[in-house]
Every structure is written in C-alpha cells, then in structure tokens.
Coordinates of C-alpha atoms in Angstrom, one line a residue:
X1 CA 208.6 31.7 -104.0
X2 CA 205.3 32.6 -105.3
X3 CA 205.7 34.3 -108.6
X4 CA 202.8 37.0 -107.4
X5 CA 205.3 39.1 -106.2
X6 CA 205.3 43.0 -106.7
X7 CA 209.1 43.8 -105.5
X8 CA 209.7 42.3 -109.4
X9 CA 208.1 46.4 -110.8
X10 CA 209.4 49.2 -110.3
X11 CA 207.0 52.7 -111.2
X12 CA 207.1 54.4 -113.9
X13 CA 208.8 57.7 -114.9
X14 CA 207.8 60.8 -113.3
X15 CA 208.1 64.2 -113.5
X16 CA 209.0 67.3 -111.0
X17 CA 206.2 69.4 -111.3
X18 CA 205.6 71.3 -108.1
X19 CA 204.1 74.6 -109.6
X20 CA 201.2 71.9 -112.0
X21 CA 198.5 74.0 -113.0
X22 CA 196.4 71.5 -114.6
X23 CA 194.6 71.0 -111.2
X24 CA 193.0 74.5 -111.0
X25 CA 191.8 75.1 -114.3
X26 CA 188.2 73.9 -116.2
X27 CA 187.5 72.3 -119.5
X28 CA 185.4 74.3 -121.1
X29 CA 185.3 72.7 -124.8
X30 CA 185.7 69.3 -126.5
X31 CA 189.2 68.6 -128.3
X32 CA 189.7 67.7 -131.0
X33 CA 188.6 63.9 -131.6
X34 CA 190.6 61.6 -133.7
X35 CA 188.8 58.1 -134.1
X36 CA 191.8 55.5 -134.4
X37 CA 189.0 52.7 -134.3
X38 CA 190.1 51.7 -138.3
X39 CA 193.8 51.3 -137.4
X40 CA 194.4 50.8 -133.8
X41 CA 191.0 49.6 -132.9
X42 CA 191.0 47.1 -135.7
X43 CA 194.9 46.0 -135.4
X44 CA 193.6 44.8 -131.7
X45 CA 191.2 42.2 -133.1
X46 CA 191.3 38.4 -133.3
X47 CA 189.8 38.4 -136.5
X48 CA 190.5 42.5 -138.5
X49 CA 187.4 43.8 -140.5
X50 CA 186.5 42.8 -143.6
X51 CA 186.2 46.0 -146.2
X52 CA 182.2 45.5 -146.0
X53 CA 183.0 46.1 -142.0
X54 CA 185.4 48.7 -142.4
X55 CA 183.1 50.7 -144.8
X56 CA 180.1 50.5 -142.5
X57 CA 182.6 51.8 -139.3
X58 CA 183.7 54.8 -141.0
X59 CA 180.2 56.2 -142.3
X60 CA 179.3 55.4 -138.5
X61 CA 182.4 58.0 -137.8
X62 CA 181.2 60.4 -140.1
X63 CA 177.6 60.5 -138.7
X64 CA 179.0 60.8 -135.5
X65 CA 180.6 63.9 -136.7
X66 CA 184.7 62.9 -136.0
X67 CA 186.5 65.2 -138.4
X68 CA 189.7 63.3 -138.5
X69 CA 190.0 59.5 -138.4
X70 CA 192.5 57.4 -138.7
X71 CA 191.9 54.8 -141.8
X72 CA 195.3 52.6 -141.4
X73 CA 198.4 51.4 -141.9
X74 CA 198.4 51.7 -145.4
X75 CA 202.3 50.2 -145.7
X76 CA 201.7 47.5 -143.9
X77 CA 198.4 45.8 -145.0
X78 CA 197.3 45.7 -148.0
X79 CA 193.4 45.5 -146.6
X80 CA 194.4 48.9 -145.6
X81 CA 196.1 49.9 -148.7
X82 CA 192.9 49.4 -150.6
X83 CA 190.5 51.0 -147.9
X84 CA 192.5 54.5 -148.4
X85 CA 192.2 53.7 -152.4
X86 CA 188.5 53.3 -152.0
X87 CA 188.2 55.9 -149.7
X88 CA 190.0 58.8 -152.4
X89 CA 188.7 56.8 -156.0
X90 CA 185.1 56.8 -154.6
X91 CA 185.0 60.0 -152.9
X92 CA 184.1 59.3 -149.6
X93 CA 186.0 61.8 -147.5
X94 CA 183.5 64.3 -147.1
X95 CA 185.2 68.1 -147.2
X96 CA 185.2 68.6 -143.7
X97 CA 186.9 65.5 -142.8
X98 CA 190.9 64.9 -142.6
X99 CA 191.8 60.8 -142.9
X100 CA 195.2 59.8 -141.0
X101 CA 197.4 57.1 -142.0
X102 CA 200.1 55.7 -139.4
X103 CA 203.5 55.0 -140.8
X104 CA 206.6 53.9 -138.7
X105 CA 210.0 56.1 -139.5
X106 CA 210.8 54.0 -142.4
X107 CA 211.9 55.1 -145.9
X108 CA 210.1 52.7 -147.7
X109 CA 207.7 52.5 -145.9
X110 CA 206.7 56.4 -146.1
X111 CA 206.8 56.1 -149.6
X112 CA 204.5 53.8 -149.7
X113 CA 202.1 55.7 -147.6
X114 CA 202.0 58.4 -149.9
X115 CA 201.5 56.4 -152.8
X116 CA 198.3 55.1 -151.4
X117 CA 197.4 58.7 -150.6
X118 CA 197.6 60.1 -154.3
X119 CA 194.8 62.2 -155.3
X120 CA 193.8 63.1 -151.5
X121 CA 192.8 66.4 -151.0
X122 CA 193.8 66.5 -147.3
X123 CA 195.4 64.1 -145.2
X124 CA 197.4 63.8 -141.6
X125 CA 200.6 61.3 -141.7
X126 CA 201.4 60.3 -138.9
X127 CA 204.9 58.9 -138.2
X128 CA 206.5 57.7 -134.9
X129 CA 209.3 55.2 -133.1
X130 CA 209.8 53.9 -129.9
X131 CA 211.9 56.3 -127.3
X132 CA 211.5 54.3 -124.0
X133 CA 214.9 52.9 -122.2
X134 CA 214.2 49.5 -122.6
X135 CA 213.2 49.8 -126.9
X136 CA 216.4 52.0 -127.0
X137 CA 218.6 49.4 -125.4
X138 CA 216.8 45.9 -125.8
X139 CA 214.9 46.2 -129.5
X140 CA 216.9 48.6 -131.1
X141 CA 220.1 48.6 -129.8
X142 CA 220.7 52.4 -130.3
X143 CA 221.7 55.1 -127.4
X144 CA 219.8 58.0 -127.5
X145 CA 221.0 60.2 -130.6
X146 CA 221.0 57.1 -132.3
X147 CA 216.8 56.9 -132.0
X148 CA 216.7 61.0 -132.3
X149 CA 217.9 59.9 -135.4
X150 CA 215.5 57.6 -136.5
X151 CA 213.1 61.1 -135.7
X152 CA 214.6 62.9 -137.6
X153 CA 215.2 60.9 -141.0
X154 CA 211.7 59.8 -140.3
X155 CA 210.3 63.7 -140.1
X156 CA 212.7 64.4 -143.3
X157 CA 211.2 61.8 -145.4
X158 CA 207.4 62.6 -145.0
X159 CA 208.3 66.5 -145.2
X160 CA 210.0 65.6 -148.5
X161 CA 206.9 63.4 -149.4
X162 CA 205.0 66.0 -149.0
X163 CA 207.1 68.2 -151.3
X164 CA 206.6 65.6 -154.2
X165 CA 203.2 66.3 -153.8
X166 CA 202.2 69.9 -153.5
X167 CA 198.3 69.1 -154.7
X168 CA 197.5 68.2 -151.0
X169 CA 197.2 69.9 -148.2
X170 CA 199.6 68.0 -145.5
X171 CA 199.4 68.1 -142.1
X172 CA 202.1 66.2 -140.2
X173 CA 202.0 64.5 -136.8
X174 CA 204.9 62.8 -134.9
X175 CA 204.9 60.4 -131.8
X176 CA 207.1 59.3 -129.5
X177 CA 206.1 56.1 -129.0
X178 CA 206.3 55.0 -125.4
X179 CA 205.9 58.3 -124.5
X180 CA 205.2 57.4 -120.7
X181 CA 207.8 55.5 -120.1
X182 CA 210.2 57.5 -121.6
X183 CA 212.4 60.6 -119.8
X184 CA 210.4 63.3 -119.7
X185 CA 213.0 66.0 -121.0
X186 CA 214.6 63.4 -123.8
X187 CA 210.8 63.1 -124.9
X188 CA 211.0 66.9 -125.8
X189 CA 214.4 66.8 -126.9
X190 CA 213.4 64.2 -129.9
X191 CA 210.0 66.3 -130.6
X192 CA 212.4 69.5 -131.3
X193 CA 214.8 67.4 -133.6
X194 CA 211.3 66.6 -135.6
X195 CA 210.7 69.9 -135.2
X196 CA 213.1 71.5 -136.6
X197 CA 212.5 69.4 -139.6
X198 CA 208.9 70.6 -140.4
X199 CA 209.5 73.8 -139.4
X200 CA 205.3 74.5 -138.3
X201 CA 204.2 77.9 -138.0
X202 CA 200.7 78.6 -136.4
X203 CA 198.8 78.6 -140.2
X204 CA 200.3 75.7 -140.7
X205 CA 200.7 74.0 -137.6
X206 CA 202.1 70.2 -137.2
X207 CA 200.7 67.5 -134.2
X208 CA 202.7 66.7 -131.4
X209 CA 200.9 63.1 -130.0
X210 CA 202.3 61.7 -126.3
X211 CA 201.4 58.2 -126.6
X212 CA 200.6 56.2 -123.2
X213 CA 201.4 53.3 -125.6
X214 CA 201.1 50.8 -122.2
X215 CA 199.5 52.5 -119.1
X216 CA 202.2 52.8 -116.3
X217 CA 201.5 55.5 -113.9
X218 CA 198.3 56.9 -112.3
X219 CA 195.8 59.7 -114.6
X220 CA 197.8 62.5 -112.3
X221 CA 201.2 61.4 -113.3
X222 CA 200.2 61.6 -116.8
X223 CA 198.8 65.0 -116.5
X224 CA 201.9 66.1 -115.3
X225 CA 203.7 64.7 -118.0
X226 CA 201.4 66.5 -120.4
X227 CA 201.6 69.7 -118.7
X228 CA 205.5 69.4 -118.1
X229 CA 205.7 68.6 -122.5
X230 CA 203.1 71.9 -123.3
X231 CA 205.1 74.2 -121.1
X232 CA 209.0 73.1 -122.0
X233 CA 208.4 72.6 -125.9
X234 CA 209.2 75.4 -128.3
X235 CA 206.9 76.5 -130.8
X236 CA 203.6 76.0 -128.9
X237 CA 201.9 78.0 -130.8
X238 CA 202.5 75.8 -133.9
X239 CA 202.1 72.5 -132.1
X240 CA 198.4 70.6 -131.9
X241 CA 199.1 68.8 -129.0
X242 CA 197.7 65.5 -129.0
X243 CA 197.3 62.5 -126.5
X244 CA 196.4 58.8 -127.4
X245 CA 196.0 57.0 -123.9
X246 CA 195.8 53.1 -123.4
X247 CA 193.9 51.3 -120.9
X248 CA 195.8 48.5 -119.3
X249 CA 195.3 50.3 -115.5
X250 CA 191.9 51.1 -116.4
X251 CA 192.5 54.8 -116.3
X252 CA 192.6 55.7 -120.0
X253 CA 189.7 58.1 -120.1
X254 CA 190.6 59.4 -117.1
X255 CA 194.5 60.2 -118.2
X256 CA 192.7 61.7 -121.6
X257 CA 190.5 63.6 -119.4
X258 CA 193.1 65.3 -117.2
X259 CA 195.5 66.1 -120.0
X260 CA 192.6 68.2 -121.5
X261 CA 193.6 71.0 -118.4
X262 CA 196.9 70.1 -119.1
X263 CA 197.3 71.6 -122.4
X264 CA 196.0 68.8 -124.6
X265 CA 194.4 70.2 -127.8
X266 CA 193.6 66.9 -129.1
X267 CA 192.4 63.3 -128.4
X268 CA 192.8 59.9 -129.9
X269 CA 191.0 57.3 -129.3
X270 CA 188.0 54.6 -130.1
X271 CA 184.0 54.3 -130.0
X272 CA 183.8 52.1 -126.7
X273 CA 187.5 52.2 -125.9
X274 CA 188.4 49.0 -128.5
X275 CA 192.2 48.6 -128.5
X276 CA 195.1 46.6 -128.3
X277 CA 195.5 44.9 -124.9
X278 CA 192.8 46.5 -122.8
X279 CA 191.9 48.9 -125.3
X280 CA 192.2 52.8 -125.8
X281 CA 190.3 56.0 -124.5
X282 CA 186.8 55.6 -125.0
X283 CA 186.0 58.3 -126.6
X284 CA 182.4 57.7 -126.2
X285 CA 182.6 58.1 -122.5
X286 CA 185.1 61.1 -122.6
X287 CA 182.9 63.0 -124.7
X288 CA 180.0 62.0 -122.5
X289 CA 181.8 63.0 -119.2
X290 CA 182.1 66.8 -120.8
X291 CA 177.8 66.8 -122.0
X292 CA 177.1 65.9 -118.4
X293 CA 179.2 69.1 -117.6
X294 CA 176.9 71.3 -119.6
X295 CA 180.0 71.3 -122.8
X296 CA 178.9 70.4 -126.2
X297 CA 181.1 67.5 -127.2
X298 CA 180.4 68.3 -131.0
X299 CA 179.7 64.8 -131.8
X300 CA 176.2 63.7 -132.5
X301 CA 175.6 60.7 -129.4
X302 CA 172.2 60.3 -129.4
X303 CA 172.0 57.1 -130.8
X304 CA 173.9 54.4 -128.6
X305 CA 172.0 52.1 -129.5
X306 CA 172.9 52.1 -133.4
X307 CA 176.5 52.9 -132.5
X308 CA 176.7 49.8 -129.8
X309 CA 175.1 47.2 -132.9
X310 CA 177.4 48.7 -135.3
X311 CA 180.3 48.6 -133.5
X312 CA 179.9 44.8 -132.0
X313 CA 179.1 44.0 -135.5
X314 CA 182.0 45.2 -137.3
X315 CA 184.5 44.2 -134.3
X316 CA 182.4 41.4 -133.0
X317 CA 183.3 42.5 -129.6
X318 CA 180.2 42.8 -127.0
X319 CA 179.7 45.7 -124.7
X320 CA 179.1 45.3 -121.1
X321 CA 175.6 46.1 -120.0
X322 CA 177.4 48.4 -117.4
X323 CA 179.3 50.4 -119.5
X324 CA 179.4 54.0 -118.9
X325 CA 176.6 55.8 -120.6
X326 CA 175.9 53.3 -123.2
X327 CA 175.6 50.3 -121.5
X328 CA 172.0 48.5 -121.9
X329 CA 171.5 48.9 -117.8
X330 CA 173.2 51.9 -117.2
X331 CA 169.8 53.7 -116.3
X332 CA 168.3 51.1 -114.7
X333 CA 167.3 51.2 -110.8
X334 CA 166.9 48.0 -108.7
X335 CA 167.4 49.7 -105.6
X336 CA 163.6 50.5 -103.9
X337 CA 164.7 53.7 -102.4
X338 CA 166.8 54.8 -105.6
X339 CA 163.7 54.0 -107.7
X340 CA 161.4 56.2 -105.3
X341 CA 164.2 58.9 -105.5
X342 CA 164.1 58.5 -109.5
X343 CA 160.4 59.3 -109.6
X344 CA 159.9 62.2 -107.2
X345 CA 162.4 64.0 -108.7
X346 CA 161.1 63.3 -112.8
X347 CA 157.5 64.4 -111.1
X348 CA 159.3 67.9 -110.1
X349 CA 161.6 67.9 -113.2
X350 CA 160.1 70.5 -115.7
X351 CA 161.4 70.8 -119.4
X352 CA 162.9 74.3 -119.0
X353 CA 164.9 73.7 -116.2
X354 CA 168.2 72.8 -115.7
X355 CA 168.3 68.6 -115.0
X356 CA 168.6 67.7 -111.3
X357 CA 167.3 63.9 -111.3
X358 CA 169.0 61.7 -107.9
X359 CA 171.1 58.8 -109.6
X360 CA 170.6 60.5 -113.3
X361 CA 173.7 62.2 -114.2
X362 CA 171.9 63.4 -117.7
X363 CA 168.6 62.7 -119.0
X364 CA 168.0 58.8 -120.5
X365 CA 166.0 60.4 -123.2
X366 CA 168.9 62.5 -124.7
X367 CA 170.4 58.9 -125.3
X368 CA 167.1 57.6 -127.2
X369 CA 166.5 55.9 -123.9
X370 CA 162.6 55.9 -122.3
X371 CA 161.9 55.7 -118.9
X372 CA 160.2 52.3 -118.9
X373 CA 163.5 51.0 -118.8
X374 CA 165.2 53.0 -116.4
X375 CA 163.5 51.7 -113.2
X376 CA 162.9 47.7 -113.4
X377 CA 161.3 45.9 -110.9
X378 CA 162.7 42.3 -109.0
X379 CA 162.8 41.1 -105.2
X380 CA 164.8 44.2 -104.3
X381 CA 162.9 47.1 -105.5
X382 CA 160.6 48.6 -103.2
X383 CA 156.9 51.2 -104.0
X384 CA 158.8 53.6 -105.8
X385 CA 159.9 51.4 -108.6
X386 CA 156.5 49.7 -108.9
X387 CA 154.6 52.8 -108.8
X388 CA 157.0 54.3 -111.7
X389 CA 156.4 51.1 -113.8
X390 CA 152.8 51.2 -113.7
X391 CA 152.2 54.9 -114.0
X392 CA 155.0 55.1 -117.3
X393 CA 153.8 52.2 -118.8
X394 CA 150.1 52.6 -118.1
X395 CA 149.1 56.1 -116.9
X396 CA 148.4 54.2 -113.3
X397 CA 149.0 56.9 -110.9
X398 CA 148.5 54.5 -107.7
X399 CA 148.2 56.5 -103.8
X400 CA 151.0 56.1 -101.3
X401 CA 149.2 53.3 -99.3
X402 CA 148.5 51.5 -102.1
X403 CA 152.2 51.8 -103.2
X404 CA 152.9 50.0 -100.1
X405 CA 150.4 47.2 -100.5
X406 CA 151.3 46.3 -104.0
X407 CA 155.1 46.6 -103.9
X408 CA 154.7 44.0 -101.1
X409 CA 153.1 41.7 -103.5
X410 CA 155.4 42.1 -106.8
X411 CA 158.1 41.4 -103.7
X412 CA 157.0 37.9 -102.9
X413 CA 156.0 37.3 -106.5
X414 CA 159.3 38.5 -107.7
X415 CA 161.5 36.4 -105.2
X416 CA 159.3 33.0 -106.3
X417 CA 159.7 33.4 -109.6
X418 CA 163.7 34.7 -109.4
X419 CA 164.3 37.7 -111.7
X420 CA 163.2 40.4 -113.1
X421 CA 158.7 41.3 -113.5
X422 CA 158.2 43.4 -116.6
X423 CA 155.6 46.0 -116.9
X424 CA 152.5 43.5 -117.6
X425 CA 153.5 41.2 -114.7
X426 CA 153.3 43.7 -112.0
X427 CA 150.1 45.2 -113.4
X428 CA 148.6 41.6 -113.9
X429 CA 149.8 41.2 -110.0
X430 CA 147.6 44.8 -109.3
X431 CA 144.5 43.6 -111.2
X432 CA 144.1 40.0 -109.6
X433 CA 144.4 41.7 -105.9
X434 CA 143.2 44.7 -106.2
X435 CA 140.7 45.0 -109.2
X436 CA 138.0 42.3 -107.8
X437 CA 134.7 43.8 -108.1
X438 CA 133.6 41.3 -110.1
X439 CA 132.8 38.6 -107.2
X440 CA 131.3 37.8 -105.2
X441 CA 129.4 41.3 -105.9
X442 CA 129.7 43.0 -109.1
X443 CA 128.1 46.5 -110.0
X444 CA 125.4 45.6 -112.6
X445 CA 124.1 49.0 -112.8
X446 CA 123.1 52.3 -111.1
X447 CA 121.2 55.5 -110.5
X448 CA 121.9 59.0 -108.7
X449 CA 119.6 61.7 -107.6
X450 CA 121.9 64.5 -107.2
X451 CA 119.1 67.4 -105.5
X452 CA 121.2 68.4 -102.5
X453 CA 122.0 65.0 -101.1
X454 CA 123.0 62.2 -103.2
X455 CA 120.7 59.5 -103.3
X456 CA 121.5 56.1 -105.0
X457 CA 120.4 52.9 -106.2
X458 CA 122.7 50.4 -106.8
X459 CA 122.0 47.1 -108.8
X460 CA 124.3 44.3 -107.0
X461 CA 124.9 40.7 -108.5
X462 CA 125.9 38.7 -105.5
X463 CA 126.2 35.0 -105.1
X464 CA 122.6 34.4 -104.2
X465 CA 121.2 36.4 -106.8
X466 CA 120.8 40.2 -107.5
X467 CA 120.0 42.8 -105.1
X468 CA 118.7 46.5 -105.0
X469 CA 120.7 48.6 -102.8
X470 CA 119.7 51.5 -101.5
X471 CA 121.3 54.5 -99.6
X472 CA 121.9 58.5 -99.2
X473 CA 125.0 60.7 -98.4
X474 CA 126.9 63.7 -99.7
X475 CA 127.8 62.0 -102.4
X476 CA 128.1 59.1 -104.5
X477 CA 130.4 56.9 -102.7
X478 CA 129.1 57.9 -99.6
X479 CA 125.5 57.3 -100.3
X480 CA 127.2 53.9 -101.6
X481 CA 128.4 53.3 -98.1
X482 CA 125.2 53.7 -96.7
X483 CA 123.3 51.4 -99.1
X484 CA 125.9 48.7 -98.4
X485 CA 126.2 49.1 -94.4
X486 CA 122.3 48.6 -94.6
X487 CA 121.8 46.2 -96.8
X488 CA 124.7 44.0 -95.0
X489 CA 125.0 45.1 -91.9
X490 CA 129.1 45.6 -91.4
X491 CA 130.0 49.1 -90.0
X492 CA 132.2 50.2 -93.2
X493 CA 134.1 53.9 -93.7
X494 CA 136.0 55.3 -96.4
X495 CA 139.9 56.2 -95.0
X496 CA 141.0 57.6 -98.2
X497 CA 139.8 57.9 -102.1
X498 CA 141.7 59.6 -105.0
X499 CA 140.9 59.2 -108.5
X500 CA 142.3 60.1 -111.9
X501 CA 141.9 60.6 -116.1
X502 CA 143.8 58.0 -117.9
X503 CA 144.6 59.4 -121.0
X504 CA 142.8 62.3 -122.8
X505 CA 139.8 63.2 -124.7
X506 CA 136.7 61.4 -125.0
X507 CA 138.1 57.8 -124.7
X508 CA 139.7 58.2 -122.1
X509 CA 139.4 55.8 -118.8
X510 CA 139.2 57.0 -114.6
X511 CA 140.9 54.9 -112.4
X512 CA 139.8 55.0 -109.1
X513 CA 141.4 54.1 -105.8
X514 CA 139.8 53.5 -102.2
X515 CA 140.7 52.5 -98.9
X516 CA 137.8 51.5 -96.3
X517 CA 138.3 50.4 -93.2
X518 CA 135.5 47.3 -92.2
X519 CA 134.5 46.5 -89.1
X520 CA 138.1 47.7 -87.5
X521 CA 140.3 46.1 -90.8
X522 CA 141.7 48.7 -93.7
X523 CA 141.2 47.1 -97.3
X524 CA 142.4 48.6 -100.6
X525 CA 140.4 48.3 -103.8
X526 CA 140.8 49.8 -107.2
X527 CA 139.2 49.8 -110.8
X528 CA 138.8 51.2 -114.0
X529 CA 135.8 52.5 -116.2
X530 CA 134.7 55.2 -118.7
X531 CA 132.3 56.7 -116.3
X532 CA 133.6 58.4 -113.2
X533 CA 131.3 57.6 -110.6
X534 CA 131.0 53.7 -111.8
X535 CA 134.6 53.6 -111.8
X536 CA 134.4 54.8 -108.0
X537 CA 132.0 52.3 -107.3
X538 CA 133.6 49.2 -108.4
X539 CA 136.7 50.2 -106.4
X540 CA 134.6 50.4 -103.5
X541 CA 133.3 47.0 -104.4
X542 CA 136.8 45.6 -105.0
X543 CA 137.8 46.2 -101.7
X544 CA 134.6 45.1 -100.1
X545 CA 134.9 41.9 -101.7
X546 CA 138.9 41.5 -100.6
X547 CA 137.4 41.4 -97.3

C-alpha cells in the first residue's frame, strides 16, 4: 500500500459556532504588531544570528515602528541572554517600545528570565505549555488538571517575579500552546486558572495569545476558534487578546487576518513570514492587505527594498520574487493586454484622486518602486507595454499605429534572443526601423516662406549627390510632400502626423511621428530634433526612405 494515503489524518478540532459574527464585521484598524522575528524567526534557522545580525534586525524593527518585539529566549540561550543584557546596559529600548522574552512554565527557568531582565523599564513575559491531547498524553504524561497545573504554577511564578521586582512595569502574557489542536472549551478553562492568578483589570491588563503552533484547519475554522475564545472567556475587558499563526497550510496570514473580526486585539508574527517549519504570519503582507483597504497599518513600509536586504542578510534566507507586495516582480506586467490596461489607466490616474489602476492593487511608488519596472517587455507583451517603456523611460509618447508596428518588432526580436528587452533594447529596435532619415536621403538643410501658403526648399543629400527640392502647401510638411512627389515622381500622402516636446525648457527635443501612404503602401517614420519643423521633416524622410 502506497504510503500517500489520506485515510491515515483525521481534521482537526472544531468548534460549534452557528450564530459567528466574525463574517459580517470590518477591520477598521491595525492590531497591535508583535515582531517575534528575534525568537521565533531566528530559532527556525539553520544557522541563528550572530549578535552583529541580531542588532542590525532589531533597529530594522524599530524603524519599522513595531512597539513590541520579542528579543528571546533568554533561559535557554545564552546568545539570547546577552542580547536582552545589551539591549537594557546600552539603552536601546527606545520609550515607546515593550521587549518580550518567551519562557516555558518552569521555575528555574522564570527566574532566570527575570534575572536577565533586571534594570528594564518595561517588559512583556511571556510564558506558555502545551494543552493539545496528544502533548497531554504522549510527551507529558499528565490528564488534564495535571497540565492546568503546569498553568497555573507557571502564572504564579512570573506574578511573583514580578513582585520581587516592583521597578518595572510588567505586563504578563500566557499561551496555550497548541492552541488549535486543543478542545476549544479546555483551552478557556486553562486561560481562567492563569487568570485567576494575575488577576488583570482593564489598567492593567494581561495577554491572552491562541497559538496555531502547527496549522491544522482552514483560516475559517480558526476564526471560529478565535471568536468562540473572545466571547466565552471572562474578564474581556482585561484580556489583550492575541494570535501567533503558523504556516504549514499556507494560510497563516489569512488565519491572522480573520481573527482580526474575530476579536483579536493583537498579532504576532515575522517581517516576510520567517518561522519554524513553513514559517509564521507575515506580517509584512498582513499589514499590507489592511493599506490596500485604505487602514493605516502604523508601521512605516515604504522601504521593501531595505527591509528585503536586511532581512536575507541577517537570516540568509532569500525571498521569492513573487512574494506578495515585496517581491522584486510583484509589479511587473508581461501580459500585452495587462500592460496596455496598466498605462491607460496611470494616463487617467490623477494625484488627488482615489487609486483605481487595472492589475495595481496600490501604487508601486508608495513602495519606493518606479514605473520602469512595473511593465517589462519579452516575446509575450504586446503595444501597450512597449509604448509604456519608451514613454517612462524616454518621454517617447509613440501614436497607436506606431504602437502596433514596433511591438511587432521587439516581438520577433524578443523571442530570438529569449528573455527579457530592457528599456535601451527596445528603443535601439525603434531607432534602427523607424529613425532612418539618414539614407539614402538625409535633410541637410531648409527654408520656409510662411506668407499665406507655405513655400519650401529643401536641401536633400541623396545617393547621387545633393538635390534642391522644391514645393508649396498649407504647411510645412505638406509643401514637403509636394517638393518630393515632384522631384521623384511617386504619388505620396500623409495618413496621420502627431508630434510632441520632450522634456521642458529651452533644451528640450520634438519628436515627430508620420504615417504616409506611397503609391497604395502605408509606411511609418519617426525622428527627433531641437527644431520643430526639421524634426517633422526627417520623420517624413524616415519613412520615405523605409520604402
């Protein structure tokens, strides 16, 4: 029998909840964020931070604006020991900012925690067990008062920690480990022995944190779990109630981000969801999901880019270039029609109006993030993406039908070379096929008479030497027209000609754009010169000479 063979699970615990009413309510703030990246995020690596790393993570944390952070496992490690020592002897807690420390329900080892936390001014200690069936019967080997128990002791040595040391201001937080896989009304029962313990009031209020310590049920089930804890537990109003969610269904933000309507007060998690096993909530891309909504996060994420290099520095993990929000090619259109969408809608975008860009769910820029790299160009991108390219990378506002022309071209040029065609590729692949007005003619000077109808002559190096063309019309390119049609003899019309300014102020350059038909065949030309009418001129010659 193959050993692929789901009859061997069973799901996980879940709870009664008919009346929920986490589905029909809104977030309409951030949490509170707890960064566990020094403890849980760093306990999940192959190889743990180095103090260098570890101090560069947590002013990262502090820039970012997280409030409370969790430093370590002080008991256990001595690395972390000596972090929390640096931390309080160098004063580096700013006096906004609360540092956690995990401890489990262990006398000694809550007495150690606390003497790495003398001279703290504030500080959250954070003690927990397991509760789940199987840790109760297969690692412990304790029934269930035995582990309510272990709570309790556990909640009566850090209260009377905290008594020895009445100089800091304690906060105290408590988890049933497990929490997901434990019954849903023994989960409360162990919270209200801990409870009864501290004694919180709502000055002085203690948090309450429902672990998903591994991921077994859907983001729904969770939420009902969450909702079904906030609504059965006493003392709400002096509970923070907290959730740290794991990842090992993939569903971690999404668990966090349900709890939120389900009475959550408080999330934990890490910067790009680093954890053990699959890793924790991202908080990153929670806080994210709630900015797109129009809610200030109250973290300070405009600079993915420094948080991404610090973070894969100190952890030496990489992040995908798909992750969500952050990820190097998150903005980025292939897609020909989702790149013409892209820039249509930035053209009708204005700065005082709410964002509504197709395939944006927030503005790139907010992130530090230009448009050149939202729309790149390779065999499967169509006008739109080309015509973005050139016009944000070099003012090239090109018309429709030349749109059409030249993504063609970067097409075939695109699929020879495999890949990707940066912004200098695709206007190199403009210039050599549509800016040719150098041969066989070139425009080697010219004068207008403007007195009612435009009258030109046009100095023309061709192959057999130079020429003096002369012609009349309303106007310069169509007196141009004339000059050419009898100097050469081909029955020529312009179809369409639009020009622009590139740039501003004296230096800046015209580009001009022209499609003639010759003798029964359309041709595109283009160029680019200081003067106006010479810049029209040598587009006309550029597609005269295509011909």
């Amino acid at each position: 029998m193959s050993r692929f063979d789901h009859r061997r699970y069973r799901p996980g615990p879940v709870v009664n909840l008919p009346n929920r009413q986490w589905p029909n309510r809104t977030v309409r703030e951030a949490p509170i964020w707890a960064s566990v990246d020094l403890r849980d995020g760093n306990q999940a690596l192959h190889e743990p931070m180095n103090v260098e790393q570890k101090r560069r993570l947590w002013d990262l944390l502090v820039r970012l604006g997280f409030k409370e952070i969790e430093v370590g496992f002080p008991a256990a490690s001595r690395p972390d020991y000596d972090f929390v020592r640096w931390l309080i002897e160098e004063d580096r807690i700013p006096e906004d900012v609360t540092i956690q420390v995990l401890v489990q329900a262990r006398e000694d080892l809550i007495r150690r925690t606390y003497e790495a936390l003398v001279g703290v001014r504030r500080a959250i200690v954070h003690v927990y067990n397991s509760t789940s069936p199987v840790q109760r019967d297969w690692v412990f080997g304790q029934d269930r008062e035995g582990v309510k128990a272990i709570a309790r002791r556990g909640a009566e040595w850090v209260a009377q920690g905290a008594r020895d040391r009445p100089e800091t201001r304690w906060t105290f937080q408590y988890s049933p480990e497990s929490y997901t896989a434990t019954e849903p009304d023994y989960a409360i029962e162990v919270c209200e022995a801990v409870l009864d313990v501290w004694q919180p009031t709502p000055e002085r209020p203690c948090i309450i944190n429902l672990p998903a310590t591994v991921e077994v049920s859907s983001p729904n089930v969770f939420a009902d779990q969450v909702e079904h804890f906030a609504t059965q537990i006493s003392r709400r109003d002096s509970i923070l109630l907290s959730v740290h969610t794991h990842n090992d269904r993939g569903g971690a933000v999404a668990a966090a981000e349900l709890a939120l309507p389900a009475g959550a007060d408080r999330v934990e998690g890490t910067l790009l969801g680093n954890g053990e096993r699959t890793g924790n909530a991202d908080l990153l891309t929670l806080a994210m999901n709630l900015y797109s909504q129009g809610i200030d996060p109250k973290l300070d994420l405009s600079r993915p880019d420094e948080i991404v290099a610090v973070c894969t520095e100190c952890t030496g993990l990489p992040v995908h270039p798909r992750h969500p929000w952050v990820g190097e090619l998150v903005y980025m259109a292939y897609s020909g029609s989702h790149q013409d969408a892209i820039r249509k809608c930035l053209a009708r975008q204005t700065p005082d109006a709410p964002w509504n860009v197709a395939y944006l769910p927030i503005d790139p820029a907010d992130l530090g993030r230009n448009y050149q790299a939202v729309i790149r160009v390779n065999s499967q991108s169509g006008k739109g993406g080309v015509a973005f390219v050139l016009e944000q990378e070099f003012g090239l506002s090109l018309p429709r039908w030349l749109q059409v022309e030249l993504a063609a071209l970067v097409q075939r040029e695109s699929e020879t070379r495999g890949g990707v065609l940066d912004a200098a590729q695709i206007r190199a692949i403009f210039e050599r096929h549509f800016i040719v007005d150098q041969a066989p003619h070139r425009l080697l000077g010219y004068r207008l008479d403007r007195n009612g109808h435009d009258v030109i002559e046009a100095r023309i190096g061709a192959p057999d030497g130079e020429r003096m063309l002369h012609g009349e019309g309303r106007g310069a390119m169509a007196a141009f027209v004339d000059a050419w049609t009898r100097w050469s003899g081909r029955n020529v019309s312009v179809l369409d000609y639009q020009e622009h300014a590139i740039g501003e102020g004296t230096d800046a350059e015209a580009a001009a754009y022209v499609r003639v038909e010759v003798d029964g065949q359309a041709i595109s030309g283009a160029a680019i010169d200081r003067d106006t009418v010479a810049a029209s001129l040598r587009a006309l010659l550029s597609a005269l000479n295509r011909r």
